Amino acid sequence: EENLSFRAADNLNLSAGLLYVYSGAVPMPNESEYKFDFDSYKAFSTKEDYLDPIFGDVGIAPCTYSTYGAYGQAVWDWKRLSITGGIRYDNNSKWGVSVYPRIAGLLKITDRLTLRASRGYAYRAPAPQQLYSANAVHGNPAYNAVSGKFGRPAVSDADSIIVSFPLMPPNDLDPEKIGSTEIGLRYYFNNSNYAEFVAYSNRVTDPILRIWATLDTSKYHGTGSNVVPSDMPPTTRTYRNESNAKIKLHGYQLIGVFKDINQKHHLDIKGGITYSSGHEEVSDDNYKGESFERVNYIHQTPKFMAQCMIDFDCCKIMHFSIQNLYCSKWARKYYM
């Protein structure tokens, strides 16, 4: 990563940067009772030369991917107004080129009160865990499993082993597209202490959701998840872009930062309260017949969250930091 900045004029600052990332990974393997043979995997290698005695090569998917990107940004100051504009370019080895802009502004209403607003766009590429993870389980009669060939068995008696497939890789995934708007009003009590109210809104299109899907029995002979009724076809979980679905999140924050409240002990208190609301449009896929359903919450996002951190010195040789986080309940990612 390399970043360059220079002052083009008294009220204009320019910056630009380049980034290159090269990664290699082995996503989550199966629930095997045998230890993974680490000697069979070399860093940044996609060679599959490891077979599990039970699952064969199911779930063994070493992968590599790379991204190079560039960004440009300009900050223009005029009296009490500051405007920032930027653009980002990314070229991913799997998903190709993406270009996203951002604009933000800050207005000093008074010497103590500021107002800021921003709008930006981004993309979020699927993680290797979503692209390649496979989960296979054997030996549990609760799965209503059937016997048969699966994967590429490494032992001669593999045909007699009961195997189920609760999670299988998707055929393909695309990045999620994100648009975000934020407005903040901050009041300074002095140079370092302030209180701020923030409102923001995020919208995700083509979201990656964990859904039910029929198991490809021509490739994986066995059963799917044990929570699916026995009269259903073999069903497994996988990931998919829901092109007709949207996720809309609205959030509100109240933040306070107070430093050196007690100068002798350098007492600092920082805290914040966040309230989130919104909805998702999700699909049951072919588990119940494809139909979109709106839920008035965001998966894995608590509606209420409070944070507090207290720092202070004691006895000249000790420093204490106390942190606390409280979250209300939230829905897991596959809860309907």
mmCIF file with all atom_site columns, C-alpha atoms in Angstrom, residues 88-186:
data_model
loop_
_atom_site.group_PDB
_atom_site.id
_atom_site.type_symbol
_atom_site.label_atom_id
_atom_site.label_alt_id
_atom_site.label_comp_id
_atom_site.label_asym_id
_atom_site.label_entity_id
_atom_site.label_seq_id
_atom_site.pdbx_PDB_ins_code
_atom_site.Cartn_x
_atom_site.Cartn_y
_atom_site.Cartn_z
_atom_site.occupancy
_atom_site.B_iso_or_equiv
_atom_site.pdbx_formal_charge
_atom_site.auth_seq_id
_atom_site.auth_comp_id
_atom_site.auth_asym_id
_atom_site.auth_atom_id
_atom_site.pdbx_PDB_model_num
ATOM 1  C CA . ARG A 1 88  ? -12.189 4.304   -5.568  1.00 0.00 ? 88  ARG A CA 1
ATOM 2  C CA . TYR A 1 89  ? -11.162 1.783   -8.247  1.00 0.00 ? 89  TYR A CA 1
ATOM 3  C CA . ASP A 1 90  ? -10.765 -1.934  -7.507  1.00 0.00 ? 90  ASP A CA 1
ATOM 4  C CA . ASN A 1 91  ? -9.885  -4.811  -9.798  1.00 0.00 ? 91  ASN A CA 1
ATOM 5  C CA . ASN A 1 92  ? -10.523 -8.207  -8.217  1.00 0.00 ? 92  ASN A CA 1
ATOM 6  C CA . SER A 1 93  ? -9.132  -11.383 -9.760  1.00 0.00 ? 93  SER A CA 1
ATOM 7  C CA . LYS A 1 94  ? -12.575 -13.017 -9.580  1.00 0.00 ? 94  LYS A CA 1
ATOM 8  C CA . TRP A 1 95  ? -15.112 -10.180 -9.882  1.00 0.00 ? 95  TRP A CA 1
ATOM 9  C CA . GLY A 1 96  ? -13.332 -7.726  -12.122 1.00 0.00 ? 96  GLY A CA 1
ATOM 10 C CA . VAL A 1 97  ? -13.528 -3.926  -11.984 1.00 0.00 ? 97  VAL A CA 1
ATOM 11 C CA . SER A 1 98  ? -15.576 -1.860  -9.533  1.00 0.00 ? 98  SER A CA 1
ATOM 12 C CA . VAL A 1 99  ? -15.642 1.953   -9.304  1.00 0.00 ? 99  VAL A CA 1
ATOM 13 C CA . TYR A 1 100 ? -17.349 3.758   -6.434  1.00 0.00 ? 100 TYR A CA 1
ATOM 14 C CA . PRO A 1 101 ? -17.559 7.483   -5.517  1.00 0.00 ? 101 PRO A CA 1
ATOM 15 C CA . ARG A 1 102 ? -17.879 9.277   -2.166  1.00 0.00 ? 102 ARG A CA 1
ATOM 16 C CA . ILE A 1 103 ? -18.704 12.849  -1.183  1.00 0.00 ? 103 ILE A CA 1
ATOM 17 C CA . ALA A 1 104 ? -18.794 14.510  2.232   1.00 0.00 ? 104 ALA A CA 1
ATOM 18 C CA . GLY A 1 105 ? -19.157 17.985  3.667   1.00 0.00 ? 105 GLY A CA 1
ATOM 19 C CA . LEU A 1 106 ? -18.558 19.662  7.045   1.00 0.00 ? 106 LEU A CA 1
ATOM 20 C CA . LEU A 1 107 ? -19.990 23.018  8.086   1.00 0.00 ? 107 LEU A CA 1
ATOM 21 C CA . LYS A 1 108 ? -18.820 24.925  11.171  1.00 0.00 ? 108 LYS A CA 1
ATOM 22 C CA . ILE A 1 109 ? -22.082 26.545  12.264  1.00 0.00 ? 109 ILE A CA 1
ATOM 23 C CA . THR A 1 110 ? -20.333 28.184  15.229  1.00 0.00 ? 110 THR A CA 1
ATOM 24 C CA . ASP A 1 111 ? -16.944 27.736  16.877  1.00 0.00 ? 111 ASP A CA 1
ATOM 25 C CA . ARG A 1 112 ? -18.469 24.937  18.977  1.00 0.00 ? 112 ARG A CA 1
ATOM 26 C CA . LEU A 1 113 ? -21.143 23.429  16.727  1.00 0.00 ? 113 LEU A CA 1
ATOM 27 C CA . THR A 1 114 ? -20.460 21.495  13.500  1.00 0.00 ? 114 THR A CA 1
ATOM 28 C CA . LEU A 1 115 ? -22.700 19.717  11.009  1.00 0.00 ? 115 LEU A CA 1
ATOM 29 C CA . ARG A 1 116 ? -21.426 16.990  8.688   1.00 0.00 ? 116 ARG A CA 1
ATOM 30 C CA . ALA A 1 117 ? -22.998 14.828  5.999   1.00 0.00 ? 117 ALA A CA 1
ATOM 31 C CA . SER A 1 118 ? -21.687 12.154  3.640   1.00 0.00 ? 118 SER A CA 1
ATOM 32 C CA . ARG A 1 119 ? -22.813 9.798   0.918   1.00 0.00 ? 119 ARG A CA 1
ATOM 33 C CA . GLY A 1 120 ? -20.758 6.877   -0.312  1.00 0.00 ? 120 GLY A CA 1
ATOM 34 C CA . TYR A 1 121 ? -20.917 3.654   -2.287  1.00 0.00 ? 121 TYR A CA 1
ATOM 35 C CA . ALA A 1 122 ? -18.946 0.441   -1.940  1.00 0.00 ? 122 ALA A CA 1
ATOM 36 C CA . TYR A 1 123 ? -19.002 -3.259  -2.661  1.00 0.00 ? 123 TYR A CA 1
ATOM 37 C CA . ARG A 1 124 ? -18.422 -6.222  -0.379  1.00 0.00 ? 124 ARG A CA 1
ATOM 38 C CA . ALA A 1 125 ? -16.931 -9.299  -1.992  1.00 0.00 ? 125 ALA A CA 1
ATOM 39 C CA . PRO A 1 126 ? -18.021 -12.750 -0.788  1.00 0.00 ? 126 PRO A CA 1
ATOM 40 C CA . ALA A 1 127 ? -15.719 -14.301 1.787   1.00 0.00 ? 127 ALA A CA 1
ATOM 41 C CA . PRO A 1 128 ? -13.993 -17.628 0.974   1.00 0.00 ? 128 PRO A CA 1
ATOM 42 C CA . GLN A 1 129 ? -16.132 -19.198 3.709   1.00 0.00 ? 129 GLN A CA 1
ATOM 43 C CA . GLN A 1 130 ? -19.264 -18.296 1.725   1.00 0.00 ? 130 GLN A CA 1
ATOM 44 C CA . LEU A 1 131 ? -17.820 -19.368 -1.620  1.00 0.00 ? 131 LEU A CA 1
ATOM 45 C CA . TYR A 1 132 ? -16.238 -22.712 -0.789  1.00 0.00 ? 132 TYR A CA 1
ATOM 46 C CA . SER A 1 133 ? -17.326 -24.003 2.612   1.00 0.00 ? 133 SER A CA 1
ATOM 47 C CA . ALA A 1 134 ? -18.879 -27.458 2.746   1.00 0.00 ? 134 ALA A CA 1
ATOM 48 C CA . ASN A 1 135 ? -20.074 -29.162 5.887   1.00 0.00 ? 135 ASN A CA 1
ATOM 49 C CA . ALA A 1 136 ? -20.546 -32.915 5.950   1.00 0.00 ? 136 ALA A CA 1
ATOM 50 C CA . VAL A 1 137 ? -21.426 -35.042 8.967   1.00 0.00 ? 137 VAL A CA 1
ATOM 51 C CA . HIS A 1 138 ? -21.485 -38.817 9.373   1.00 0.00 ? 138 HIS A CA 1
ATOM 52 C CA . GLY A 1 139 ? -22.607 -41.410 11.889  1.00 0.00 ? 139 GLY A CA 1
ATOM 53 C CA . ASN A 1 140 ? -25.583 -39.575 13.407  1.00 0.00 ? 140 ASN A CA 1
ATOM 54 C CA . PRO A 1 141 ? -28.847 -41.495 12.870  1.00 0.00 ? 141 PRO A CA 1
ATOM 55 C CA . ALA A 1 142 ? -30.874 -38.372 13.697  1.00 0.00 ? 142 ALA A CA 1
ATOM 56 C CA . TYR A 1 143 ? -30.223 -37.086 10.190  1.00 0.00 ? 143 TYR A CA 1
ATOM 57 C CA . ASN A 1 144 ? -32.521 -39.673 8.532   1.00 0.00 ? 144 ASN A CA 1
ATOM 58 C CA . ALA A 1 145 ? -29.540 -40.277 6.284   1.00 0.00 ? 145 ALA A CA 1
ATOM 59 C CA . VAL A 1 146 ? -29.307 -42.618 3.326   1.00 0.00 ? 146 VAL A CA 1
ATOM 60 C CA . SER A 1 147 ? -26.265 -44.610 2.388   1.00 0.00 ? 147 SER A CA 1
ATOM 61 C CA . GLY A 1 148 ? -24.386 -44.299 -0.855  1.00 0.00 ? 148 GLY A CA 1
ATOM 62 C CA . LYS A 1 149 ? -21.360 -42.915 -2.605  1.00 0.00 ? 149 LYS A CA 1
ATOM 63 C CA . PHE A 1 150 ? -20.291 -39.380 -1.932  1.00 0.00 ? 150 PHE A CA 1
ATOM 64 C CA . GLY A 1 151 ? -17.422 -37.172 -3.010  1.00 0.00 ? 151 GLY A CA 1
ATOM 65 C CA . ARG A 1 152 ? -14.389 -39.292 -3.803  1.00 0.00 ? 152 ARG A CA 1
ATOM 66 C CA . PRO A 1 153 ? -14.108 -41.861 -1.002  1.00 0.00 ? 153 PRO A CA 1
ATOM 67 C CA . ALA A 1 154 ? -10.655 -42.722 0.214   1.00 0.00 ? 154 ALA A CA 1
ATOM 68 C CA . VAL A 1 155 ? -11.539 -46.060 1.803   1.00 0.00 ? 155 VAL A CA 1
ATOM 69 C CA . SER A 1 156 ? -13.093 -49.155 0.238   1.00 0.00 ? 156 SER A CA 1
ATOM 70 C CA . ASP A 1 157 ? -16.000 -49.390 2.695   1.00 0.00 ? 157 ASP A CA 1
ATOM 71 C CA . ALA A 1 158 ? -17.036 -45.732 2.291   1.00 0.00 ? 158 ALA A CA 1
ATOM 72 C CA . ASP A 1 159 ? -20.256 -46.764 0.541   1.00 0.00 ? 159 ASP A CA 1
ATOM 73 C CA . SER A 1 160 ? -21.654 -48.087 3.826   1.00 0.00 ? 160 SER A CA 1
ATOM 74 C CA . ILE A 1 161 ? -21.135 -44.862 5.790   1.00 0.00 ? 161 ILE A CA 1
ATOM 75 C CA . ILE A 1 162 ? -24.108 -42.621 6.547   1.00 0.00 ? 162 ILE A CA 1
ATOM 76 C CA . VAL A 1 163 ? -23.356 -39.053 5.469   1.00 0.00 ? 163 VAL A CA 1
ATOM 77 C CA . SER A 1 164 ? -25.406 -35.854 5.527   1.00 0.00 ? 164 SER A CA 1
ATOM 78 C CA . PHE A 1 165 ? -24.657 -32.456 4.005   1.00 0.00 ? 165 PHE A CA 1
ATOM 79 C CA . PRO A 1 166 ? -26.021 -29.535 6.128   1.00 0.00 ? 166 PRO A CA 1
ATOM 80 C CA . LEU A 1 167 ? -24.038 -26.909 4.153   1.00 0.00 ? 167 LEU A CA 1
ATOM 81 C CA . MET A 1 168 ? -22.735 -26.959 0.599   1.00 0.00 ? 168 MET A CA 1
ATOM 82 C CA . PRO A 1 169 ? -20.968 -24.356 -1.597  1.00 0.00 ? 169 PRO A CA 1
ATOM 83 C CA . PRO A 1 170 ? -23.032 -22.168 -3.945  1.00 0.00 ? 170 PRO A CA 1
ATOM 84 C CA . ASN A 1 171 ? -22.640 -22.352 -7.703  1.00 0.00 ? 171 ASN A CA 1
ATOM 85 C CA . ASP A 1 172 ? -21.433 -18.746 -7.767  1.00 0.00 ? 172 ASP A CA 1
ATOM 86 C CA . LEU A 1 173 ? -21.746 -15.471 -5.890  1.00 0.00 ? 173 LEU A CA 1
ATOM 87 C CA . ASP A 1 174 ? -21.435 -11.789 -6.786  1.00 0.00 ? 174 ASP A CA 1
ATOM 88 C CA . PRO A 1 175 ? -20.388 -8.919  -4.508  1.00 0.00 ? 175 PRO A CA 1
ATOM 89 C CA . GLU A 1 176 ? -22.991 -7.059  -2.499  1.00 0.00 ? 176 GLU A CA 1
ATOM 90 C CA . LYS A 1 177 ? -23.554 -3.409  -3.439  1.00 0.00 ? 177 LYS A CA 1
ATOM 91 C CA . ILE A 1 178 ? -23.799 -0.896  -0.587  1.00 0.00 ? 178 ILE A CA 1
ATOM 92 C CA . GLY A 1 179 ? -24.965 2.710   -0.440  1.00 0.00 ? 179 GLY A CA 1
ATOM 93 C CA . SER A 1 180 ? -24.558 4.663   2.796   1.00 0.00 ? 180 SER A CA 1
ATOM 94 C CA . THR A 1 181 ? -25.698 8.097   3.997   1.00 0.00 ? 181 THR A CA 1
ATOM 95 C CA . GLU A 1 182 ? -24.645 9.697   7.303   1.00 0.00 ? 182 GLU A CA 1
ATOM 96 C CA . ILE A 1 183 ? -25.433 12.988  9.061   1.00 0.00 ? 183 ILE A CA 1
ATOM 97 C CA . GLY A 1 184 ? -23.810 14.130  12.299  1.00 0.00 ? 184 GLY A CA 1
ATOM 98 C CA . LEU A 1 185 ? -24.245 17.127  14.581  1.00 0.00 ? 185 LEU A CA 1
ATOM 99 C CA . ARG A 1 186 ? -21.386 17.683  17.082  1.00 0.00 ? 186 ARG A CA 1
#
